[in-house]
mmCIF file of C-alpha atoms in Angstrom:
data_model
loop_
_atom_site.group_PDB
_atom_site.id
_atom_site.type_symbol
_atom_site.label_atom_id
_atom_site.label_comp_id
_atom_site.label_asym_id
_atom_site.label_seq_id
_atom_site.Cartn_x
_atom_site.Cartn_y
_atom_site.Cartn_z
ATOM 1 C CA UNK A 139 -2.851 -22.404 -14.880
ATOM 2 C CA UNK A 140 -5.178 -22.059 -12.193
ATOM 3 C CA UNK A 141 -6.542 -19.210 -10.384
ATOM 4 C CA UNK A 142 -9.319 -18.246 -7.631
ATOM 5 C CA UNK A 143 -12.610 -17.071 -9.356
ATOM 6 C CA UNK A 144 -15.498 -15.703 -8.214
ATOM 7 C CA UNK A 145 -18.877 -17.899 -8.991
ATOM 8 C CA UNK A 146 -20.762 -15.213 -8.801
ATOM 9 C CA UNK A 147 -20.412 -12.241 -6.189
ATOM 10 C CA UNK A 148 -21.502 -12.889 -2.397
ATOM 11 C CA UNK A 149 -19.950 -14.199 0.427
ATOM 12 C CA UNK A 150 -16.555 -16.054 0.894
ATOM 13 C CA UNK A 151 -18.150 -19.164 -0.454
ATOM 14 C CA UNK A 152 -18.285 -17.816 -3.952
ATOM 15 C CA UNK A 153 -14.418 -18.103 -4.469
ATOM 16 C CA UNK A 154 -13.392 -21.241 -6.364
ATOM 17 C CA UNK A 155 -9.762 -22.256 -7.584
ATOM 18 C CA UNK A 156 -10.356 -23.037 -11.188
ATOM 19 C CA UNK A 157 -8.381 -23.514 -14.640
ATOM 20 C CA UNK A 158 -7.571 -20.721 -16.581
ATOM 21 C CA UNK A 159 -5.888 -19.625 -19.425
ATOM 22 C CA UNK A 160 -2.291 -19.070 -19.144
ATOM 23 C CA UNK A 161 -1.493 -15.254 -19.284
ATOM 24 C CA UNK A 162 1.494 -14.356 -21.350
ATOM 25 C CA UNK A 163 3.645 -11.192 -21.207
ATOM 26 C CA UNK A 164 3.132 -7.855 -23.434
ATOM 27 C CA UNK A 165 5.784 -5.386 -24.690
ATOM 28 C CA UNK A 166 7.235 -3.997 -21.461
ATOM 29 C CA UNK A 167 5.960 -6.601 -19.059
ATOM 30 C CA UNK A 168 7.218 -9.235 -16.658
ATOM 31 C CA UNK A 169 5.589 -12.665 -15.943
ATOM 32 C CA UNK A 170 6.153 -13.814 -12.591
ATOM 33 C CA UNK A 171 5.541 -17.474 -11.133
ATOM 34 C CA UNK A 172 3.520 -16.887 -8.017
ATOM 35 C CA UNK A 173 4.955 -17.622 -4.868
ATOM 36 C CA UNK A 174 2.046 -15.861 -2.573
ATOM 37 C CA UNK A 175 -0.118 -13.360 -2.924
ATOM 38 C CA UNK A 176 -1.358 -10.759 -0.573
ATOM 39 C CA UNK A 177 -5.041 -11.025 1.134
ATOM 40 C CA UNK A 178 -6.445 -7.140 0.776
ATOM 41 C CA UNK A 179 -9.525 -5.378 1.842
ATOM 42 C CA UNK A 180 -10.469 -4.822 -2.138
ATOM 43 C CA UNK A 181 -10.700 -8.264 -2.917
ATOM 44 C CA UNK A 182 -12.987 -8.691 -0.633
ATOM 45 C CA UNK A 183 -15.077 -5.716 -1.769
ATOM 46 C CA UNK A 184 -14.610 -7.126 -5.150
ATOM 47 C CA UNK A 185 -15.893 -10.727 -4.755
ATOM 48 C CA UNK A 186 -19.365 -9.059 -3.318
ATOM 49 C CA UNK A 187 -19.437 -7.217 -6.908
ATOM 50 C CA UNK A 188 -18.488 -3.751 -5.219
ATOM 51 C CA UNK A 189 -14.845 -2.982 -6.918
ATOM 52 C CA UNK A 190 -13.916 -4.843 -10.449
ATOM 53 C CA UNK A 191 -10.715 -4.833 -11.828
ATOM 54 C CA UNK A 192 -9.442 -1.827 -13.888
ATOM 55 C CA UNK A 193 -10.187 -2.774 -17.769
ATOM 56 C CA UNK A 194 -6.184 -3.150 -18.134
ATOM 57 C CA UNK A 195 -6.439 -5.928 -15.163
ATOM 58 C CA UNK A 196 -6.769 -9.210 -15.287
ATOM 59 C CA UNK A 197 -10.367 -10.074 -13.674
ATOM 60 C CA UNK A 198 -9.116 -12.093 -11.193
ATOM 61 C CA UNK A 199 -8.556 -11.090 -7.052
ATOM 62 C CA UNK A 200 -4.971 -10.275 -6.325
ATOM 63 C CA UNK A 201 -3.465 -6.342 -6.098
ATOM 64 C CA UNK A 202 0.188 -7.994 -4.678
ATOM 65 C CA UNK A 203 2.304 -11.105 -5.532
ATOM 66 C CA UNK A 204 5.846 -12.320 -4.817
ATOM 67 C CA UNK A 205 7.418 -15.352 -6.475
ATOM 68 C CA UNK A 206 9.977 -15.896 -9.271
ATOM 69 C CA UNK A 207 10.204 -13.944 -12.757
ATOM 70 C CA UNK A 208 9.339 -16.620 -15.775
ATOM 71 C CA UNK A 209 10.085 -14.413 -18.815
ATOM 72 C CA UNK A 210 9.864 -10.974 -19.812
ATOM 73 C CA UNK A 211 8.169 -9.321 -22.714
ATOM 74 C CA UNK A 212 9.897 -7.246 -25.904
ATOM 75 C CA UNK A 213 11.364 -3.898 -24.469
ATOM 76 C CA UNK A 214 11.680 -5.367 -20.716
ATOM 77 C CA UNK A 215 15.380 -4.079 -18.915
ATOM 78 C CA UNK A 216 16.451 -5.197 -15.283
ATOM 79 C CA UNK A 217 14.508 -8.101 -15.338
ATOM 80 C CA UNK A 218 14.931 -11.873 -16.497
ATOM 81 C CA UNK A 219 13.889 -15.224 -15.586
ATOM 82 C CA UNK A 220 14.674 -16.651 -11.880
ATOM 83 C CA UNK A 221 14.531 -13.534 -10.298
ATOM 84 C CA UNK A 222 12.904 -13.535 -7.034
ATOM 85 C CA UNK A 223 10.687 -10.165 -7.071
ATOM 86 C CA UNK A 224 7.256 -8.659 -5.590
ATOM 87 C CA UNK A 225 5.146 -6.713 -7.388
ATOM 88 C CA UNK A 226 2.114 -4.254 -7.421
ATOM 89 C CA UNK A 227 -0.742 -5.202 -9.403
ATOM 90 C CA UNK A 228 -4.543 -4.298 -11.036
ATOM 91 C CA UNK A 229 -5.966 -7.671 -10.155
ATOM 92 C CA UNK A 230 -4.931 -11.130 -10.965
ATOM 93 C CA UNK A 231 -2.544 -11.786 -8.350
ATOM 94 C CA UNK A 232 -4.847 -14.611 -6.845
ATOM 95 C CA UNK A 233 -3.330 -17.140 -9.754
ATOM 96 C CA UNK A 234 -0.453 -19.143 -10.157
ATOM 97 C CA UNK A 235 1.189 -17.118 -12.819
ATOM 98 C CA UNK A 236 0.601 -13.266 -13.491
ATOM 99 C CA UNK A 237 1.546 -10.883 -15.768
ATOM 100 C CA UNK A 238 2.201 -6.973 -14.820
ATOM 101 C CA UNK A 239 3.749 -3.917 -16.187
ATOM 102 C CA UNK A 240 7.891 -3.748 -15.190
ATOM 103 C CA UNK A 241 7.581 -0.743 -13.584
ATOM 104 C CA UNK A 242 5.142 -1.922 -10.935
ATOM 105 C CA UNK A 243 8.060 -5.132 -10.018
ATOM 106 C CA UNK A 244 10.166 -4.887 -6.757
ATOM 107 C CA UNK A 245 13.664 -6.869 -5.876
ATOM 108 C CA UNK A 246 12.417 -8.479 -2.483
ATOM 109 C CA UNK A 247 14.192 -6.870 0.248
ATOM 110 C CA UNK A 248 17.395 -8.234 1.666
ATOM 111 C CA UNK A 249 16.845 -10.480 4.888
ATOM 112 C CA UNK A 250 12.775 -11.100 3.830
ATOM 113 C CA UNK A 251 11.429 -14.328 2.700
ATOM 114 C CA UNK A 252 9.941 -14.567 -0.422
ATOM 115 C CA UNK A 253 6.652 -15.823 0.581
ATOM 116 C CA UNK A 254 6.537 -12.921 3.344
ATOM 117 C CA UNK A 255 7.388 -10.674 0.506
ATOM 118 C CA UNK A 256 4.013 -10.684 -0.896
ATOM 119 C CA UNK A 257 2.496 -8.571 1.823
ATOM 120 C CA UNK A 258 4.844 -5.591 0.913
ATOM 121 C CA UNK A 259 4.084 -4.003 -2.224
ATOM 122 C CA UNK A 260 0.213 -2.729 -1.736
ATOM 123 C CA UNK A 261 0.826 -1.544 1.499
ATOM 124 C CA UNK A 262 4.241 0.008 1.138
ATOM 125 C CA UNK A 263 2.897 2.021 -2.337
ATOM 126 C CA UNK A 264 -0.600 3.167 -0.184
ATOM 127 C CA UNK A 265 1.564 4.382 2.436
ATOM 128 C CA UNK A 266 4.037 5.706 0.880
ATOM 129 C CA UNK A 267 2.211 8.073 -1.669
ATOM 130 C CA UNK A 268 -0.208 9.022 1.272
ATOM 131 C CA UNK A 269 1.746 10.036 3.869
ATOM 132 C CA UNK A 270 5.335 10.691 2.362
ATOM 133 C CA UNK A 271 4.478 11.772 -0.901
ATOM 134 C CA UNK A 272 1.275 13.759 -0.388
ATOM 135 C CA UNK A 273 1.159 14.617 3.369
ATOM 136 C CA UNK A 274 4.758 15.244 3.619
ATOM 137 C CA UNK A 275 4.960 13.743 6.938
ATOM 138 C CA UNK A 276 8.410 15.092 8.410
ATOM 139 C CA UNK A 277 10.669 14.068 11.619
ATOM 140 C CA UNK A 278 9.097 15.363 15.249
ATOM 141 C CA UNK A 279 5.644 15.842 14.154
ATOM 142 C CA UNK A 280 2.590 13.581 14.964
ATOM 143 C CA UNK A 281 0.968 10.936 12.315
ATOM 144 C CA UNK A 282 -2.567 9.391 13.274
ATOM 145 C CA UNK A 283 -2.874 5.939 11.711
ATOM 146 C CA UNK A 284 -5.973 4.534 11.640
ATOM 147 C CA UNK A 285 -6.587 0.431 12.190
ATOM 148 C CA UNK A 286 -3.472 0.511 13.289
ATOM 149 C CA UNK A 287 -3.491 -3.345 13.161
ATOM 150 C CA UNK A 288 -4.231 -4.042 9.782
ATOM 151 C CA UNK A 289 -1.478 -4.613 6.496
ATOM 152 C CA UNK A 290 -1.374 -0.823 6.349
ATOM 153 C CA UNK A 291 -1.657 0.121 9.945
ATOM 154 C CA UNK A 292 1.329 -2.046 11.227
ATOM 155 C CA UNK A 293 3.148 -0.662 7.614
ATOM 156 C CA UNK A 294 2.604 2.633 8.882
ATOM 157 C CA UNK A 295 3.530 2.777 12.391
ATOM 158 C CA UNK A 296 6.786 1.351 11.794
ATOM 159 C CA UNK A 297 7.743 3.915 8.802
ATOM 160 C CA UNK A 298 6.473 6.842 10.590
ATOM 161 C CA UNK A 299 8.705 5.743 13.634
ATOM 162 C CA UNK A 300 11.483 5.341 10.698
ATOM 163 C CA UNK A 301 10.878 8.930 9.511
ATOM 164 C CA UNK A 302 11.353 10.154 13.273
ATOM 165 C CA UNK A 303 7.615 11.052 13.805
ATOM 166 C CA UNK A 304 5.664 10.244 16.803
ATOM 167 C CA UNK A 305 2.901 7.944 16.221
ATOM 168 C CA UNK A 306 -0.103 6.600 17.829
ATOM 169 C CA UNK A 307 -2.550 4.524 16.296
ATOM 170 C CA UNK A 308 -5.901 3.223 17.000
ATOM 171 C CA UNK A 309 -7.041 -0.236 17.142
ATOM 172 C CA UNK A 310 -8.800 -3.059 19.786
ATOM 173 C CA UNK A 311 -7.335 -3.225 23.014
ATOM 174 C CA UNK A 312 -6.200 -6.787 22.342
ATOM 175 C CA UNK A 313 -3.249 -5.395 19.231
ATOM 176 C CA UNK A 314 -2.265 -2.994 21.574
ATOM 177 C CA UNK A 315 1.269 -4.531 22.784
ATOM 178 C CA UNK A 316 2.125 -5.670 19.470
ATOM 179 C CA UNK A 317 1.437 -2.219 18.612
ATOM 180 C CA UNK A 318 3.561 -0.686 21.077
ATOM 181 C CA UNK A 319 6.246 -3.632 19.479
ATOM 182 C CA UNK A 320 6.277 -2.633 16.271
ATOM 183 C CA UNK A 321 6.981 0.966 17.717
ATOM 184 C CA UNK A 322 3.846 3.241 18.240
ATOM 185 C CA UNK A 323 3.818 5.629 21.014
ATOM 186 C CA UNK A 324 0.282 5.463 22.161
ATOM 187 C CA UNK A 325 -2.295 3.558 20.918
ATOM 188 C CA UNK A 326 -5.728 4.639 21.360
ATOM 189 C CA UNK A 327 -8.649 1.759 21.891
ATOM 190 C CA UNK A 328 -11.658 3.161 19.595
ATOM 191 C CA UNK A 329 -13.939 1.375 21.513
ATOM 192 C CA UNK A 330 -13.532 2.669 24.818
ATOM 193 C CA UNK A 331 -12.172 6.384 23.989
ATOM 194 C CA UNK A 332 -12.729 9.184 21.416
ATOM 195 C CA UNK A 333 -9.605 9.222 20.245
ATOM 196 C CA UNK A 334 -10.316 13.422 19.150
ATOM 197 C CA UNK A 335 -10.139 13.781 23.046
ATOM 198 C CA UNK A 336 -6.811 12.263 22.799
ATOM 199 C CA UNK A 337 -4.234 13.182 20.301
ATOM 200 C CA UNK A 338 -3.611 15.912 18.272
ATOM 201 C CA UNK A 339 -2.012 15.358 14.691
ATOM 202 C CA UNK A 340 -0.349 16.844 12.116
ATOM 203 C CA UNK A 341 -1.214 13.785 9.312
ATOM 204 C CA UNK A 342 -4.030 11.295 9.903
ATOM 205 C CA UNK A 343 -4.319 8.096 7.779
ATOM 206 C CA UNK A 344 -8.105 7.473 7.541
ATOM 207 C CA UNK A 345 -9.330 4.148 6.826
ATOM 208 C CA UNK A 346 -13.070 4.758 8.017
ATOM 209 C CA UNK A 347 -14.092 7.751 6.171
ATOM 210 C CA UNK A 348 -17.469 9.280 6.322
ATOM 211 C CA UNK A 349 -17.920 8.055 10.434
ATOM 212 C CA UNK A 350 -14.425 9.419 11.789
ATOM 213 C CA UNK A 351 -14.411 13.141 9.600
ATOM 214 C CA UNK A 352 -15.521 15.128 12.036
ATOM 215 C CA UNK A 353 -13.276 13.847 14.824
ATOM 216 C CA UNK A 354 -10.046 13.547 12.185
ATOM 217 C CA UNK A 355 -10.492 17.270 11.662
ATOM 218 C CA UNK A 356 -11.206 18.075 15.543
ATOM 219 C CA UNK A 357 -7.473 15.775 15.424
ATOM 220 C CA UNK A 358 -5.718 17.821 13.021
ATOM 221 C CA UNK A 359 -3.290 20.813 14.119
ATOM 222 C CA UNK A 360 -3.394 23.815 12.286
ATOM 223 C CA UNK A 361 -1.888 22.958 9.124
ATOM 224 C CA UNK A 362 -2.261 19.434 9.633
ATOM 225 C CA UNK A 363 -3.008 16.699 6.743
ATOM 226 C CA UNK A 364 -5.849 14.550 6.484
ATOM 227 C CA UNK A 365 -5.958 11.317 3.830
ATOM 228 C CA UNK A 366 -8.768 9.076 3.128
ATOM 229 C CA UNK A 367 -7.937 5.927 2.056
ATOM 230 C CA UNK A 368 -10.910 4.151 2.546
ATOM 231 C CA UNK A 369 -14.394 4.041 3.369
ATOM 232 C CA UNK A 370 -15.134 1.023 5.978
ATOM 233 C CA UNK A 371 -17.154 3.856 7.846
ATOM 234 C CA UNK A 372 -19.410 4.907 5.105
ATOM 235 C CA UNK A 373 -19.218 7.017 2.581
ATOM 236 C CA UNK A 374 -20.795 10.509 3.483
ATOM 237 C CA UNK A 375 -19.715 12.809 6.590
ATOM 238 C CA UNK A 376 -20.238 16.202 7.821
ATOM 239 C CA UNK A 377 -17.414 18.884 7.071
ATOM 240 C CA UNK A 378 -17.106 22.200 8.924
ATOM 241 C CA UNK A 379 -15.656 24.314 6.566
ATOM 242 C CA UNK A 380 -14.858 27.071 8.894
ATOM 243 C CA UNK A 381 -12.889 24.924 11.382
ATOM 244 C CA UNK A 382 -11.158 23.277 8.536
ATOM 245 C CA UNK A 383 -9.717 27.237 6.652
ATOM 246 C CA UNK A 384 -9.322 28.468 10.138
ATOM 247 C CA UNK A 385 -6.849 25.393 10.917
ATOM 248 C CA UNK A 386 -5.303 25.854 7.063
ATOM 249 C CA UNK A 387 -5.632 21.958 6.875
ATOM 250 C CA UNK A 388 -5.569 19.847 3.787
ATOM 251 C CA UNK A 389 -8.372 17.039 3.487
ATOM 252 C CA UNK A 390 -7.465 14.320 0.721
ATOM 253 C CA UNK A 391 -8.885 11.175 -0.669
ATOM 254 C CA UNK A 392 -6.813 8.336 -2.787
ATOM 255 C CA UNK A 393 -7.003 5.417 -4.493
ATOM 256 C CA UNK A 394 -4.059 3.547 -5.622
ATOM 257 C CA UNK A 395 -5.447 0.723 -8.045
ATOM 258 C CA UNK A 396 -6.856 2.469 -10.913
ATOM 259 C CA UNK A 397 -4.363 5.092 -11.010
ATOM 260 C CA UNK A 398 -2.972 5.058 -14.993
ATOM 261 C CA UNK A 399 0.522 3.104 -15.163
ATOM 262 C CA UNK A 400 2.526 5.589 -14.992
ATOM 263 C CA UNK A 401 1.870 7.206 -11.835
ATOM 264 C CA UNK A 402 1.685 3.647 -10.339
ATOM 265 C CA UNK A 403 5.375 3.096 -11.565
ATOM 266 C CA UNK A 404 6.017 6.639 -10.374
ATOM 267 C CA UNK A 405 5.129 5.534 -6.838
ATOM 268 C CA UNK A 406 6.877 2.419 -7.268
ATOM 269 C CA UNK A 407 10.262 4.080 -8.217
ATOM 270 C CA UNK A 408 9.470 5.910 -4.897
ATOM 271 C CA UNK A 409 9.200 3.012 -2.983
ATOM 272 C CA UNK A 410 12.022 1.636 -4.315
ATOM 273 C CA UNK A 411 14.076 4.790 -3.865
ATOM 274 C CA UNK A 412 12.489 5.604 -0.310
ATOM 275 C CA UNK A 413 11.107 2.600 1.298
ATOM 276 C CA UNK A 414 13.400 -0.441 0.364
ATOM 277 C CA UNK A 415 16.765 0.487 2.247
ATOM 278 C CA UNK A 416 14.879 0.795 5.419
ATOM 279 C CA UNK A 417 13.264 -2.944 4.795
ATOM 280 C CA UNK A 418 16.918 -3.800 3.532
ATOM 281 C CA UNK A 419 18.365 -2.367 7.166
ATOM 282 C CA UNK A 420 15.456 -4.034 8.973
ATOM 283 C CA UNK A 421 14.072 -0.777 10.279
ATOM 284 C CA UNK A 422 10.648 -1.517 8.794
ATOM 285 C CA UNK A 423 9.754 -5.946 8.544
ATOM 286 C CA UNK A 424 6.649 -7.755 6.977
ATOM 287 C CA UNK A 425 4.157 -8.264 9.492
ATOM 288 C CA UNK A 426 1.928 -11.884 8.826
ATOM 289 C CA UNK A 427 -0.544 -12.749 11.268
ATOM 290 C CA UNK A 428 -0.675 -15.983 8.878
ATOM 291 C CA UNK A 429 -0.310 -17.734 5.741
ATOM 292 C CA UNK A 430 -3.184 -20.043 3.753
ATOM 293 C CA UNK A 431 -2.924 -22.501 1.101
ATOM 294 C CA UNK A 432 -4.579 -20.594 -2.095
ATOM 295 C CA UNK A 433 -6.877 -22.824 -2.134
ATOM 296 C CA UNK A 434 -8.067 -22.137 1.284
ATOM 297 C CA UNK A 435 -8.918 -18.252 -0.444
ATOM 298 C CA UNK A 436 -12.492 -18.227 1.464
ATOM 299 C CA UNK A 437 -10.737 -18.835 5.104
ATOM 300 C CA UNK A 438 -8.577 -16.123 4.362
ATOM 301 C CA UNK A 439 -11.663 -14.094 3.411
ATOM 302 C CA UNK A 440 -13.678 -14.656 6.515
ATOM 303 C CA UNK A 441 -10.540 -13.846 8.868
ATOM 304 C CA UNK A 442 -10.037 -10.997 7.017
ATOM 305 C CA UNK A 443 -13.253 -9.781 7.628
ATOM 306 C CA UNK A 444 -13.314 -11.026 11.267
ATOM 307 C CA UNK A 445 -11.159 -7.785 11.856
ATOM 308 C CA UNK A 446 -9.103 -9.806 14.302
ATOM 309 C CA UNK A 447 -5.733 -10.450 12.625
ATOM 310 C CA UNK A 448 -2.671 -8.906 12.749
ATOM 311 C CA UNK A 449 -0.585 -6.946 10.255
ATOM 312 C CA UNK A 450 -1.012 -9.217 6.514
ATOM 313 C CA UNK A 451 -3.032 -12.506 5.685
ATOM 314 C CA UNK A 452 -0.887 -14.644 2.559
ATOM 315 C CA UNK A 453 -2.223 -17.054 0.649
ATOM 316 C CA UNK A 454 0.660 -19.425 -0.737
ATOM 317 C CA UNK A 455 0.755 -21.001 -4.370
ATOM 318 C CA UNK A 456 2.417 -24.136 -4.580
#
């Protein structure tokens, strides 16, 4: 088969479709013919040599894929060949076959294409087990979502509005409408307003890290929830301690892809459970700013780090 490798780490150039050893299913997983595969802010930190693969992973980009099952391993239930499924992955997803654990596959959702599918799992397992599972967001109160135009951001606004919270997000003036589309209540433009002078939360979904800590706490009511889910604004902040125990808040950080199996199945099953009937009644959708031919991995790259897309950036296999 063929999949995109990294010549050595750098720049979007680096990335070269090349031929590969066929990977073939274990004991308990599923191989899947790739149909797409989801363009993610890791892979990006992993082609400059920042973020490899879990040891379990194939070394290869890729944490999301949809396409078609080709065979299953010994002890695999609920799956066989032809299916059309999506699935959550440690890497390797940038390929044109992959093989994963069967607790980490998804049935694509009723009325999305398959192609489309492949921006779902990622972002619906990050936001799920951050601000369902962990912050317990519940109806009527207020979720901050953070790049509210990104894969996750657009993800987020819609299932918060789906869970009956209010939401506003923050993002460039320009997303704004589509924002206010896909169902937010305000959004806040970062770069003309301090968005702690504007909102007050009970869970904040924190993309930036170290830059926005201060102001997420300043955000949060008392009792509110704070998750970290990334670092794009550095690494290291300044906490006040006393604000945060006199508010009773919660400050979290997560990662999802080198969580053991288990717990990534666990959140899966969630998903599955939680998530998928609202895609399958069209409350929640996909949101693709565009699909690339695989090959075409470094364009994706350099839009993706352009910050000016839209919801999810596919790359197609094919």
């Amino acid at each position: 088969m063929h999949a995109i490798t990294i010549e050595r780490p750098g720049g979007p150039e680096a990335l070269r479709w090349t031929e590969v050893p066929d990977p073939a299913p274990a004991a308990g997983e599923v191989l899947i013919e790739v149909a797409a595969a989801g363009v993610n802010r890791a892979d990006a930190l992993q082609r400059q040599g920042n973020y490899p693969s879990p040891k379990d992973a194939p070394p290869y980009l890729g944490l999301e894929v949809s396409g078609r099952v080709r065979a299953v391993g010994e002890g695999v239930h609920g799956w066989h060949a032809g299916q059309e499924v999506c699935a959550l992955l440690g890497g390797g997803g940038y390929a044109q076959l992959v093989a994963v654990a069967a607790g980490q596959v998804l049935p694509v959702p009723k009325g999305v294409d398959l192609v489309d599918a492949a921006g779902l799992p990622e972002v619906a397992a990050t936001v799920f087990s951050n601000v369902v599972d962990l912050a317990r967001l519940k109806p009527g109160e207020t979720l901050l979502v953070h790049g509210g135009g990104s894969g996750i951001g657009t993800f987020a606004v819609q299932l918060g509005k789906a869970l009956g919270a209010e939401v506003v997000a923050t993002a460039r003036a320009a997303k704004r409408e589509r924002l206010l589309g896909l169902g937010a209540d305000r959004v806040i433009d970062y770069k003309a307003a301090d968005f702690a002078k504007e909102v007050r939360a009970d869970v904040v979904l924190d993309i930036m890290g170290g830059s926005y800590l201060k102001q997420n706490v300043d955000v949060l009511k008392t009792g509110g929830r704070l998750v970290v889910i990334g670092m794009q604004g550095g690494r290291r902040g300044e906490l006040d301690l006393g604000q945060l125990l006199a508010k009773r808040a919660l400050v979290a950080g997560t990662t999802l892809r080198a969580r053991p199996a288990a717990e990534k199945a666990a959140i899966v099953r969630g998903v599955r459970e939680e998530i998928w009937p609202l895609l399958d009644e069209g409350m929640i959708r996909p949101v693709i700013d565009r699909r690339f031919p695989i090959a075409e991995a470094a364009e994706a790259h350099r839009v993706l780090e352009s910050n000016e897309h839209f919801g999810k950036l596919l790359l197609t296999v094919g």
